[in-house]
Tab-separated table of C-alpha atoms in Angstrom:
chain	number	residue	atom	x	y	z
A	10	UNK	CA	-0.071	-0.078	-0.012
A	11	UNK	CA	1.713	3.072	-0.737
A	12	UNK	CA	0.027	6.819	-0.439
A	13	UNK	CA	0.226	9.154	-3.235
A	14	UNK	CA	-1.835	12.047	-1.899
A	15	UNK	CA	-2.367	13.954	1.232
A	16	UNK	CA	-4.600	16.849	2.447
A	17	UNK	CA	-6.117	18.210	5.490
A	18	UNK	CA	-9.675	19.031	5.160
A	19	UNK	CA	-11.817	21.950	6.726
A	20	UNK	CA	-13.144	19.774	9.591
A	21	UNK	CA	-9.978	17.658	10.791
A	22	UNK	CA	-9.844	15.003	8.660
A	23	UNK	CA	-7.244	13.456	6.724
A	24	UNK	CA	-7.551	12.284	3.547
A	25	UNK	CA	-4.797	10.098	1.212
A	26	UNK	CA	-4.959	8.340	-1.858
A	27	UNK	CA	-3.353	4.937	-2.227
A	28	UNK	CA	-2.699	2.594	-4.357
A	29	UNK	CA	-2.621	-0.937	-3.477
A	30	UNK	CA	-1.432	-3.767	-6.301
A	31	UNK	CA	-2.645	-1.263	-8.792
A	32	UNK	CA	-5.638	-0.814	-7.386
A	33	UNK	CA	-6.533	3.195	-6.774
A	34	UNK	CA	-8.449	3.942	-3.165
A	35	UNK	CA	-9.007	6.697	-0.288
A	36	UNK	CA	-8.204	6.789	3.041
A	37	UNK	CA	-9.959	9.323	5.602
A	38	UNK	CA	-8.863	9.132	9.550
A	39	UNK	CA	-10.142	11.667	11.794
A	40	UNK	CA	-6.675	13.925	13.203
A	41	UNK	CA	-8.074	13.952	16.399
A	42	UNK	CA	-7.871	10.283	17.451
A	43	UNK	CA	-5.520	9.416	20.703
A	44	UNK	CA	-6.053	5.594	19.860
A	45	UNK	CA	-6.453	3.765	16.873
A	46	UNK	CA	-9.993	3.424	15.434
A	47	UNK	CA	-12.735	1.166	13.899
A	48	UNK	CA	-12.677	1.113	9.869
A	49	UNK	CA	-15.770	1.837	7.872
A	50	UNK	CA	-15.383	0.456	4.516
A	51	UNK	CA	-17.187	2.850	2.016
A	52	UNK	CA	-18.891	0.383	-0.983
A	53	UNK	CA	-20.582	2.468	-3.895
A	54	UNK	CA	-21.958	1.959	-7.675
A	55	UNK	CA	-19.357	0.976	-10.024
A	56	UNK	CA	-18.968	4.892	-11.786
A	57	UNK	CA	-15.732	5.390	-10.840
A	58	UNK	CA	-14.094	7.038	-7.678
A	59	UNK	CA	-14.115	10.568	-9.049
A	60	UNK	CA	-17.255	10.538	-10.041
A	61	UNK	CA	-18.329	9.056	-6.638
A	62	UNK	CA	-16.028	11.347	-4.681
A	63	UNK	CA	-18.549	14.197	-3.465
A	64	UNK	CA	-20.828	11.790	-1.868
A	65	UNK	CA	-18.266	9.632	-0.381
A	66	UNK	CA	-16.373	12.382	0.751
A	67	UNK	CA	-19.985	13.363	2.840
A	68	UNK	CA	-20.088	9.806	3.889
A	69	UNK	CA	-16.627	9.825	5.354
A	70	UNK	CA	-16.403	12.979	7.158
A	71	UNK	CA	-19.930	11.752	8.938
A	72	UNK	CA	-17.559	8.334	9.591
A	73	UNK	CA	-14.862	10.610	10.948
A	74	UNK	CA	-16.740	13.456	13.382
A	75	UNK	CA	-18.194	9.546	14.745
A	76	UNK	CA	-14.521	8.549	15.475
A	77	UNK	CA	-14.325	6.173	12.614
A	78	UNK	CA	-11.631	5.864	9.663
A	79	UNK	CA	-12.991	5.293	6.141
A	80	UNK	CA	-11.878	3.603	3.149
A	81	UNK	CA	-12.925	2.961	-0.100
A	82	UNK	CA	-11.036	1.630	-3.243
A	83	UNK	CA	-11.982	1.424	-6.971
A	84	UNK	CA	-13.952	-1.760	-8.401
A	85	UNK	CA	-12.470	-3.519	-11.496
A	86	UNK	CA	-13.657	-2.247	-14.520
A	87	UNK	CA	-14.033	1.454	-12.993
A	88	UNK	CA	-12.647	4.991	-12.997
A	89	UNK	CA	-8.964	4.434	-13.971
A	90	UNK	CA	-8.629	0.732	-13.971
A	91	UNK	CA	-8.067	-1.243	-17.246
A	92	UNK	CA	-11.671	-1.893	-18.763
A	93	UNK	CA	-13.591	-4.985	-18.468
A	94	UNK	CA	-15.157	-6.007	-21.866
A	95	UNK	CA	-17.344	-9.181	-19.770
A	96	UNK	CA	-18.905	-6.624	-17.576
A	97	UNK	CA	-19.264	-3.816	-20.305
A	98	UNK	CA	-20.762	-6.558	-22.221
A	99	UNK	CA	-23.645	-7.124	-19.662
A	100	UNK	CA	-23.815	-3.174	-19.080
A	101	UNK	CA	-24.867	-2.734	-22.742
A	102	UNK	CA	-27.312	-6.013	-22.442
A	103	UNK	CA	-28.318	-4.319	-19.722
A	104	UNK	CA	-28.945	-0.446	-21.019
A	105	UNK	CA	-30.027	-1.799	-23.874
A	106	UNK	CA	-32.950	-4.350	-21.880
A	107	UNK	CA	-34.002	-1.084	-20.140
A	108	UNK	CA	-34.427	1.084	-23.674
A	109	UNK	CA	-36.590	-1.394	-24.930
A	110	UNK	CA	-38.860	-1.523	-21.765
A	111	UNK	CA	-38.281	-5.068	-21.425
A	112	UNK	CA	-38.045	-6.983	-18.348
A	113	UNK	CA	-34.079	-7.765	-17.197
A	114	UNK	CA	-33.219	-10.669	-17.512
A	115	UNK	CA	-31.593	-13.218	-14.899
A	116	UNK	CA	-28.714	-13.809	-16.811
A	117	UNK	CA	-27.661	-10.175	-17.659
A	118	UNK	CA	-27.786	-9.742	-14.049
A	119	UNK	CA	-25.645	-12.910	-13.177
A	120	UNK	CA	-23.683	-11.401	-15.904
A	121	UNK	CA	-23.497	-7.844	-14.438
A	122	UNK	CA	-22.950	-8.803	-10.647
A	123	UNK	CA	-21.442	-12.186	-10.435
A	124	UNK	CA	-17.987	-11.807	-12.120
A	125	UNK	CA	-17.843	-7.738	-9.919
A	126	UNK	CA	-18.258	-9.781	-6.809
A	127	UNK	CA	-16.030	-12.291	-7.216
A	128	UNK	CA	-13.365	-10.177	-8.449
A	129	UNK	CA	-14.255	-7.235	-5.856
A	130	UNK	CA	-14.430	-9.276	-2.573
A	131	UNK	CA	-11.097	-10.290	-2.663
A	132	UNK	CA	-9.651	-7.069	-3.441
A	133	UNK	CA	-11.635	-5.876	-0.440
A	134	UNK	CA	-9.971	-8.171	1.552
A	135	UNK	CA	-6.342	-7.362	0.498
A	136	UNK	CA	-7.177	-3.645	1.120
A	137	UNK	CA	-8.417	-4.700	4.692
A	138	UNK	CA	-5.229	-6.285	5.515
A	139	UNK	CA	-3.384	-3.440	4.229
A	140	UNK	CA	-5.390	-0.720	6.224
A	141	UNK	CA	-5.651	-2.824	9.614
A	142	UNK	CA	-1.824	-2.920	9.243
A	143	UNK	CA	-1.855	1.079	9.700
A	144	UNK	CA	-1.191	2.042	13.395
A	145	UNK	CA	-3.677	4.567	13.029
A	146	UNK	CA	-6.487	2.106	12.182
A	147	UNK	CA	-7.718	-1.115	14.934
A	148	UNK	CA	-10.747	-2.476	13.801
A	149	UNK	CA	-13.631	-3.937	14.014
A	150	UNK	CA	-14.947	-2.949	10.105
A	151	UNK	CA	-18.364	-1.958	9.199
A	152	UNK	CA	-19.502	-1.958	5.537
A	153	UNK	CA	-21.515	0.237	4.264
A	154	UNK	CA	-23.667	1.094	1.330
A	155	UNK	CA	-22.657	0.420	-2.289
A	156	UNK	CA	-23.385	-2.625	-4.717
A	157	UNK	CA	-25.197	-5.236	-2.271
A	158	UNK	CA	-24.394	-8.325	-3.772
A	159	UNK	CA	-20.345	-7.379	-2.634
A	160	UNK	CA	-21.481	-6.635	0.553
A	161	UNK	CA	-23.514	-9.833	1.455
A	162	UNK	CA	-20.454	-12.254	0.225
A	163	UNK	CA	-18.327	-9.744	2.164
A	164	UNK	CA	-20.488	-9.971	5.148
A	165	UNK	CA	-20.520	-14.000	4.647
A	166	UNK	CA	-16.678	-14.678	4.163
A	167	UNK	CA	-14.973	-12.048	5.733
A	168	UNK	CA	-15.191	-12.262	9.850
A	169	UNK	CA	-13.337	-8.845	10.378
A	170	UNK	CA	-16.592	-7.323	9.397
A	171	UNK	CA	-19.094	-6.814	12.134
A	172	UNK	CA	-21.770	-4.882	11.155
A	173	UNK	CA	-23.226	-3.834	7.837
A	174	UNK	CA	-25.189	-0.906	6.294
A	175	UNK	CA	-26.610	-1.841	2.604
A	176	UNK	CA	-28.987	0.167	0.511
A	177	UNK	CA	-31.218	-1.877	-1.139
A	178	UNK	CA	-30.821	-0.259	-4.910
A	179	UNK	CA	-29.241	-2.568	-7.231
A	180	UNK	CA	-30.267	-5.687	-9.247
A	181	UNK	CA	-29.249	-8.791	-6.820
A	182	UNK	CA	-28.219	-12.219	-8.838
A	183	UNK	CA	-30.684	-15.031	-7.550
A	184	UNK	CA	-27.600	-17.151	-6.298
A	185	UNK	CA	-27.266	-14.098	-3.421
A	186	UNK	CA	-30.517	-15.063	-1.972
A	187	UNK	CA	-28.997	-18.163	-0.807
A	188	UNK	CA	-25.742	-16.188	0.142
A	189	UNK	CA	-27.923	-13.941	2.329
A	190	UNK	CA	-29.301	-16.665	4.491
A	191	UNK	CA	-25.863	-17.420	5.570
A	192	UNK	CA	-25.174	-13.324	6.847
A	193	UNK	CA	-25.288	-13.616	10.575
A	194	UNK	CA	-24.202	-10.131	11.445
A	195	UNK	CA	-26.224	-7.035	12.462
A	196	UNK	CA	-27.528	-5.526	9.374
A	197	UNK	CA	-28.866	-2.180	8.856
A	198	UNK	CA	-30.894	-1.908	5.315
A	199	UNK	CA	-31.878	1.201	3.542
A	200	UNK	CA	-35.114	0.964	1.391
A	201	UNK	CA	-35.720	4.016	-1.090
A	202	UNK	CA	-39.331	3.113	-1.606
A	203	UNK	CA	-40.251	4.748	-4.445
A	204	UNK	CA	-36.631	3.884	-6.234
A	205	UNK	CA	-37.723	3.665	-10.357
A	206	UNK	CA	-34.920	1.521	-10.269
A	207	UNK	CA	-35.209	-0.905	-7.648
A	208	UNK	CA	-37.837	-4.036	-7.540
A	209	UNK	CA	-39.054	-3.263	-4.564
A	210	UNK	CA	-40.746	-6.870	-3.609
A	211	UNK	CA	-37.255	-8.441	-4.735
A	212	UNK	CA	-35.809	-5.902	-2.021
A	213	UNK	CA	-38.000	-6.827	1.001
A	214	UNK	CA	-37.530	-10.766	-0.096
A	215	UNK	CA	-34.051	-9.817	0.427
A	216	UNK	CA	-34.574	-8.544	3.914
A	217	UNK	CA	-36.569	-11.566	4.578
A	218	UNK	CA	-33.460	-13.813	3.633
A	219	UNK	CA	-31.021	-12.396	5.958
A	220	UNK	CA	-29.913	-14.775	8.421
A	221	UNK	CA	-29.204	-12.211	10.907
A	222	UNK	CA	-30.834	-12.199	14.553
A	223	UNK	CA	-30.714	-8.232	14.391
A	224	UNK	CA	-31.548	-6.655	10.799
A	225	UNK	CA	-33.838	-3.484	10.165
A	226	UNK	CA	-35.106	-2.246	7.071
A	227	UNK	CA	-35.672	1.194	6.926
A	228	UNK	CA	-38.038	2.879	4.082
A	229	UNK	CA	-38.695	5.983	3.513
A	230	UNK	CA	-39.833	7.919	0.444
A	231	UNK	CA	-38.386	9.657	-2.294
A	232	UNK	CA	-36.193	8.071	-5.632
A	233	UNK	CA	-32.918	6.472	-5.482
A	234	UNK	CA	-31.173	9.602	-4.685
A	235	UNK	CA	-33.633	10.821	-2.329
A	236	UNK	CA	-32.548	9.194	0.861
A	237	UNK	CA	-33.490	11.925	3.730
A	238	UNK	CA	-30.801	13.330	6.003
A	239	UNK	CA	-32.375	11.610	9.250
A	240	UNK	CA	-32.115	8.334	7.478
A	241	UNK	CA	-28.509	9.062	7.206
A	242	UNK	CA	-28.173	9.890	10.654
A	243	UNK	CA	-30.029	6.971	11.902
A	244	UNK	CA	-27.134	4.667	9.559
A	245	UNK	CA	-24.762	6.266	11.478
A	246	UNK	CA	-25.772	5.088	15.277
A	247	UNK	CA	-26.529	1.641	13.536
A	248	UNK	CA	-22.202	1.810	12.950
A	249	UNK	CA	-21.931	3.606	16.275
A	250	UNK	CA	-23.715	1.192	18.397
A	251	UNK	CA	-21.651	-1.594	16.680
A	252	UNK	CA	-18.326	-0.785	15.952
A	253	UNK	CA	-17.558	1.248	19.455
B	15	UNK	CA	-61.378	17.644	33.300
B	16	UNK	CA	-60.801	16.801	36.981
B	17	UNK	CA	-57.823	15.201	38.097
B	18	UNK	CA	-57.840	12.295	41.001
B	19	UNK	CA	-54.725	11.432	41.999
B	20	UNK	CA	-51.179	13.224	41.541
B	21	UNK	CA	-47.622	11.316	42.363
B	22	UNK	CA	-44.282	12.537	41.267
B	23	UNK	CA	-42.352	9.962	39.694
B	24	UNK	CA	-38.407	9.748	41.078
B	25	UNK	CA	-37.231	11.182	38.035
B	26	UNK	CA	-39.032	14.407	37.720
B	27	UNK	CA	-41.964	13.622	36.383
B	28	UNK	CA	-45.412	14.596	37.556
B	29	UNK	CA	-48.314	11.957	36.795
B	30	UNK	CA	-52.186	12.730	37.152
B	31	UNK	CA	-54.678	10.671	36.540
B	32	UNK	CA	-58.016	12.493	35.703
B	33	UNK	CA	-61.447	11.978	34.611
B	34	UNK	CA	-63.132	13.613	31.503
B	35	UNK	CA	-66.647	13.151	31.004
B	36	UNK	CA	-66.797	9.649	33.027
B	37	UNK	CA	-63.964	8.679	30.602
B	38	UNK	CA	-60.623	8.065	32.794
B	39	UNK	CA	-56.726	8.793	31.539
B	40	UNK	CA	-53.559	9.604	33.220
B	41	UNK	CA	-51.751	12.704	32.042
B	42	UNK	CA	-47.673	12.983	32.434
B	43	UNK	CA	-45.809	16.455	32.757
B	44	UNK	CA	-41.793	17.250	33.192
B	45	UNK	CA	-41.247	19.014	36.380
B	46	UNK	CA	-38.233	20.759	35.036
B	47	UNK	CA	-40.809	22.789	32.055
B	48	UNK	CA	-40.031	26.547	32.097
B	49	UNK	CA	-42.706	27.096	29.263
B	50	UNK	CA	-45.843	24.983	28.247
B	51	UNK	CA	-44.679	21.962	26.186
B	52	UNK	CA	-45.631	20.065	23.510
B	53	UNK	CA	-47.928	16.882	23.865
B	54	UNK	CA	-47.624	13.660	22.938
B	55	UNK	CA	-50.847	11.350	23.167
B	56	UNK	CA	-49.930	7.839	23.781
B	57	UNK	CA	-52.168	5.226	22.158
B	58	UNK	CA	-52.711	1.692	23.414
B	59	UNK	CA	-54.424	-1.918	22.511
B	60	UNK	CA	-58.110	-2.245	24.307
B	61	UNK	CA	-56.798	-3.789	27.090
B	62	UNK	CA	-57.369	-1.616	29.850
B	63	UNK	CA	-55.038	1.324	31.429
B	64	UNK	CA	-54.372	-0.476	34.159
B	65	UNK	CA	-53.199	-3.487	32.606
B	66	UNK	CA	-51.362	-1.302	30.035
B	67	UNK	CA	-49.801	1.123	32.936
B	68	UNK	CA	-46.050	-0.730	32.851
B	69	UNK	CA	-45.494	0.175	29.142
B	70	UNK	CA	-47.101	3.397	28.751
B	71	UNK	CA	-44.861	5.075	31.705
B	72	UNK	CA	-42.038	4.054	30.221
B	73	UNK	CA	-43.142	5.773	27.134
B	74	UNK	CA	-44.526	8.880	28.932
B	75	UNK	CA	-40.814	9.118	30.627
B	76	UNK	CA	-39.288	9.160	27.682
B	77	UNK	CA	-41.485	11.823	25.934
B	78	UNK	CA	-40.658	13.412	29.533
B	79	UNK	CA	-37.406	13.438	29.313
B	80	UNK	CA	-37.407	15.010	25.481
B	81	UNK	CA	-39.519	17.978	27.133
B	82	UNK	CA	-43.169	16.591	25.731
B	83	UNK	CA	-46.082	15.513	27.889
B	84	UNK	CA	-47.653	12.530	27.646
B	85	UNK	CA	-51.399	11.536	27.936
B	86	UNK	CA	-53.831	8.688	27.506
B	87	UNK	CA	-57.320	7.766	28.157
B	88	UNK	CA	-59.418	4.553	28.491
B	89	UNK	CA	-60.874	3.291	25.238
B	90	UNK	CA	-64.546	3.050	25.125
B	91	UNK	CA	-65.471	-0.745	26.581
B	92	UNK	CA	-62.235	-0.918	27.995
B	93	UNK	CA	-61.289	-0.908	31.742
B	94	UNK	CA	-63.380	0.286	34.291
B	95	UNK	CA	-65.520	1.645	31.481
B	96	UNK	CA	-69.020	0.364	30.895
B	97	UNK	CA	-69.035	-2.867	29.100
B	98	UNK	CA	-69.666	-2.502	25.217
B	99	UNK	CA	-71.831	-5.615	23.932
B	100	UNK	CA	-70.924	-4.982	20.144
B	101	UNK	CA	-67.497	-4.965	20.914
B	102	UNK	CA	-67.044	-7.916	22.953
B	103	UNK	CA	-69.331	-10.372	20.404
B	104	UNK	CA	-66.704	-9.153	17.886
B	105	UNK	CA	-63.878	-9.774	19.884
B	106	UNK	CA	-65.403	-13.713	20.815
B	107	UNK	CA	-65.954	-13.827	17.042
B	108	UNK	CA	-62.389	-12.786	16.214
B	109	UNK	CA	-61.025	-15.633	18.942
B	110	UNK	CA	-63.428	-18.306	17.832
B	111	UNK	CA	-62.196	-17.522	14.120
B	112	UNK	CA	-58.298	-17.690	15.695
B	113	UNK	CA	-58.984	-20.575	17.521
B	114	UNK	CA	-60.350	-22.799	14.549
B	115	UNK	CA	-57.466	-21.960	12.720
B	116	UNK	CA	-59.438	-19.936	10.741
B	117	UNK	CA	-59.045	-16.657	8.138
B	118	UNK	CA	-60.180	-13.762	10.202
B	119	UNK	CA	-62.876	-12.489	8.133
B	120	UNK	CA	-63.277	-8.520	6.803
B	121	UNK	CA	-66.895	-8.778	8.839
B	122	UNK	CA	-64.977	-9.651	11.962
B	123	UNK	CA	-62.536	-7.174	11.797
B	124	UNK	CA	-65.199	-4.311	10.493
B	125	UNK	CA	-66.984	-5.158	13.683
B	126	UNK	CA	-64.360	-5.059	15.817
B	127	UNK	CA	-62.153	-1.677	14.762
B	128	UNK	CA	-65.255	0.768	12.848
B	129	UNK	CA	-67.106	1.176	16.187
B	130	UNK	CA	-64.359	1.705	18.235
B	131	UNK	CA	-62.728	4.291	15.908
B	132	UNK	CA	-65.915	6.249	15.552
B	133	UNK	CA	-66.219	6.404	19.386
B	134	UNK	CA	-62.609	6.685	20.565
B	135	UNK	CA	-61.744	9.540	17.961
B	136	UNK	CA	-64.267	12.003	19.079
B	137	UNK	CA	-63.082	11.002	22.856
B	138	UNK	CA	-59.414	11.860	21.849
B	139	UNK	CA	-60.804	15.276	20.537
B	140	UNK	CA	-62.542	16.175	23.385
B	141	UNK	CA	-59.302	15.332	25.667
B	142	UNK	CA	-57.028	17.356	23.471
B	143	UNK	CA	-59.507	19.968	24.096
B	144	UNK	CA	-59.266	20.031	27.848
B	145	UNK	CA	-55.451	18.629	27.530
B	146	UNK	CA	-54.211	22.203	25.512
B	147	UNK	CA	-56.272	24.643	27.684
B	148	UNK	CA	-54.058	23.484	30.993
B	149	UNK	CA	-51.365	26.278	31.293
B	150	UNK	CA	-48.183	23.619	31.018
B	151	UNK	CA	-49.210	22.226	27.462
B	152	UNK	CA	-49.001	24.103	24.704
B	153	UNK	CA	-49.071	21.910	21.635
B	154	UNK	CA	-48.250	20.594	18.822
B	155	UNK	CA	-49.615	17.549	18.919
B	156	UNK	CA	-48.076	13.552	18.099
B	157	UNK	CA	-50.033	10.710	18.077
B	158	UNK	CA	-47.814	7.563	19.408
B	159	UNK	CA	-49.035	4.189	18.854
B	160	UNK	CA	-51.959	1.677	19.731
B	161	UNK	CA	-55.000	1.053	17.459
B	162	UNK	CA	-53.521	2.044	14.121
B	163	UNK	CA	-57.187	2.532	12.656
B	164	UNK	CA	-57.734	5.025	15.274
B	165	UNK	CA	-54.839	7.073	14.952
B	166	UNK	CA	-55.011	6.965	10.563
B	167	UNK	CA	-58.556	8.267	11.640
B	168	UNK	CA	-56.963	10.858	13.942
B	169	UNK	CA	-54.541	12.043	11.541
B	170	UNK	CA	-56.774	12.402	8.828
B	171	UNK	CA	-59.521	14.711	11.143
B	172	UNK	CA	-57.198	16.523	13.933
B	173	UNK	CA	-55.361	19.214	12.729
B	174	UNK	CA	-53.483	19.491	16.147
B	175	UNK	CA	-52.118	16.431	15.485
B	176	UNK	CA	-48.777	16.992	13.205
B	177	UNK	CA	-46.950	13.716	13.509
B	178	UNK	CA	-47.784	10.148	14.388
B	179	UNK	CA	-45.688	7.370	15.351
B	180	UNK	CA	-48.111	4.247	14.106
B	181	UNK	CA	-47.410	0.748	15.344
B	182	UNK	CA	-48.598	-1.759	12.517
B	183	UNK	CA	-49.589	-4.442	14.735
B	184	UNK	CA	-53.527	-4.885	14.573
B	185	UNK	CA	-56.291	-5.709	12.158
B	186	UNK	CA	-57.170	-3.072	9.433
B	187	UNK	CA	-60.778	-2.704	8.013
B	188	UNK	CA	-60.749	-2.148	4.151
B	189	UNK	CA	-61.724	0.907	4.272
B	190	UNK	CA	-58.882	2.521	6.497
B	191	UNK	CA	-56.861	1.761	3.643
B	192	UNK	CA	-59.236	4.745	2.001
B	193	UNK	CA	-58.513	7.166	4.878
B	194	UNK	CA	-54.569	6.399	5.000
B	195	UNK	CA	-54.766	7.929	1.021
B	196	UNK	CA	-55.805	10.967	2.772
B	197	UNK	CA	-53.200	11.106	5.813
B	198	UNK	CA	-50.501	13.701	5.161
B	199	UNK	CA	-49.214	14.483	8.304
B	200	UNK	CA	-45.220	13.128	8.612
B	201	UNK	CA	-45.021	9.475	9.658
B	202	UNK	CA	-42.871	7.024	11.597
B	203	UNK	CA	-44.184	3.445	10.956
B	204	UNK	CA	-42.779	0.536	13.058
B	205	UNK	CA	-43.245	-2.746	11.855
B	206	UNK	CA	-42.289	-6.132	13.731
B	207	UNK	CA	-41.486	-8.499	10.830
B	208	UNK	CA	-42.017	-11.877	12.203
B	209	UNK	CA	-44.961	-10.721	14.455
B	210	UNK	CA	-47.563	-13.572	14.965
B	211	UNK	CA	-50.469	-11.551	15.242
B	212	UNK	CA	-49.791	-9.483	12.196
B	213	UNK	CA	-50.230	-9.927	8.322
B	214	UNK	CA	-46.900	-8.263	6.877
B	215	UNK	CA	-48.074	-7.970	3.762
B	216	UNK	CA	-51.125	-5.962	4.618
B	217	UNK	CA	-48.928	-3.609	7.124
B	218	UNK	CA	-46.777	-2.778	3.648
B	219	UNK	CA	-49.723	-2.494	1.770
B	220	UNK	CA	-51.234	0.114	4.253
B	221	UNK	CA	-47.509	1.426	4.730
B	222	UNK	CA	-47.770	1.988	0.789
B	223	UNK	CA	-50.967	3.514	0.985
B	224	UNK	CA	-50.647	6.393	3.464
B	225	UNK	CA	-50.575	10.121	1.550
B	226	UNK	CA	-47.541	11.623	3.609
B	227	UNK	CA	-45.028	12.450	1.846
B	228	UNK	CA	-42.503	11.904	4.566
B	229	UNK	CA	-42.815	8.771	5.677
B	230	UNK	CA	-40.657	5.949	7.009
B	231	UNK	CA	-40.564	2.393	7.760
B	232	UNK	CA	-38.477	0.925	10.798
B	233	UNK	CA	-39.183	-2.725	10.119
B	234	UNK	CA	-37.438	-5.051	12.964
B	235	UNK	CA	-36.931	-8.848	14.126
B	236	UNK	CA	-39.173	-10.252	16.222
B	237	UNK	CA	-42.626	-10.803	17.622
B	238	UNK	CA	-45.145	-8.060	18.572
B	239	UNK	CA	-43.552	-7.117	21.907
B	240	UNK	CA	-39.888	-7.657	20.676
B	241	UNK	CA	-39.421	-4.231	19.405
B	242	UNK	CA	-35.512	-3.658	20.314
B	243	UNK	CA	-34.765	-0.745	21.999
B	244	UNK	CA	-32.961	1.463	19.714
B	245	UNK	CA	-36.436	1.390	17.547
B	246	UNK	CA	-38.186	3.130	20.709
B	247	UNK	CA	-35.046	5.734	20.434
B	248	UNK	CA	-35.581	6.278	16.653
B	249	UNK	CA	-39.358	7.064	17.268
B	250	UNK	CA	-37.999	9.170	19.756
B	251	UNK	CA	-36.052	11.501	17.496
B	252	UNK	CA	-38.777	11.308	15.207
B	253	UNK	CA	-41.018	13.273	16.977
B	254	UNK	CA	-38.112	15.595	18.529
B	255	UNK	CA	-37.989	16.220	14.770
B	256	UNK	CA	-41.300	17.276	14.526
B	257	UNK	CA	-42.618	18.407	17.755
B	258	UNK	CA	-40.025	21.163	19.053
């Protein structure tokens, strides 16, 4: 892990870009911390870190205000990373189906999401190895948002992640429902009730499938990007309960 | 309105029993308040105030800690009020259907709930008239919990109620779905995902029907009485946002 840039944000947050095995990432740490802090791994949709930066930095500042580090890495095939023909083909198939007003087939969803999960999850685990070896970060780790299938797989295979906040707003392959049953860590699931890009019933079925004893669904009005401010505060309190 | 008892609870809450037109009620006010306070009207199931007291006083203490008064009145046909033959018949029909493992018919639900709504709502409004005339209470008013159909009707007809927290856990007559569409105040709806006495899909349909621009559903694991502590705190923050 090699840090490439470093800047102090105005609210006492240290922001450092890094690269790890060719994968770009960003780490935010609260400068006021006197002891090693827990970490929240910030997921995001596969639109590239640069494009997602404004939303990521808001989440990172909130994490830092609660005394947590936050980090994120670029997804395979996104941003400045090499393009990935198979996933680009699946995205083109998805767009074509949506433009034609067709139901998005299970085959398209599988081709779009499963390779991403298979590749992104070990990369996230390698990032955790590097991040948790830093003296300023101790764990435990929370996973927040992004592609929900990546979060589900991580919650199943990665014991350092002790709590996860999911955003029910992306296509979920059928096999992920089985993996969801194996999740046992506390979950906080956000659902935008009128999200035009989301199948509400599928999101409710997925929530039902999670094996966790503590799981909470927070549904709010509005579309994909209309999550109300107080819903973000509720999610922050969820992580504060489980990471401190 | 005539106060019949008065006692100071150990955490600075003044508890007074009252009677209003023959209906018993309880009022809790924070003694530390230096100005008139908002009010939360506490709903409860038709099991009688004495039986419900332990749970009501917990909710009232939390309201007082947030700077709010809380009040509740006995439901028609419950507790020390005169028995009500029609509703007792409907309850007997309900028990018989449940014991026989039958689906509870719409007719039984209508007979059980609609007369209660028709009678309890004007009584709650009369209680609001009396409570809001006290110098220590200023409004606005929040409605919390209890028979959800009473809360829906109150939210439609009573403009002094500016926010409502509902518990999706009781039978809802079909006509109440139409009334739900007329509700426009901010809503906070609790759903116990595995509530054995509750039809989850009906609860989700009812949430969908509410006309409010701000409505939030918080679903948690566990049965009817298993609402986690943090869910109560989320509901308290909802009232703090809207009543202060």
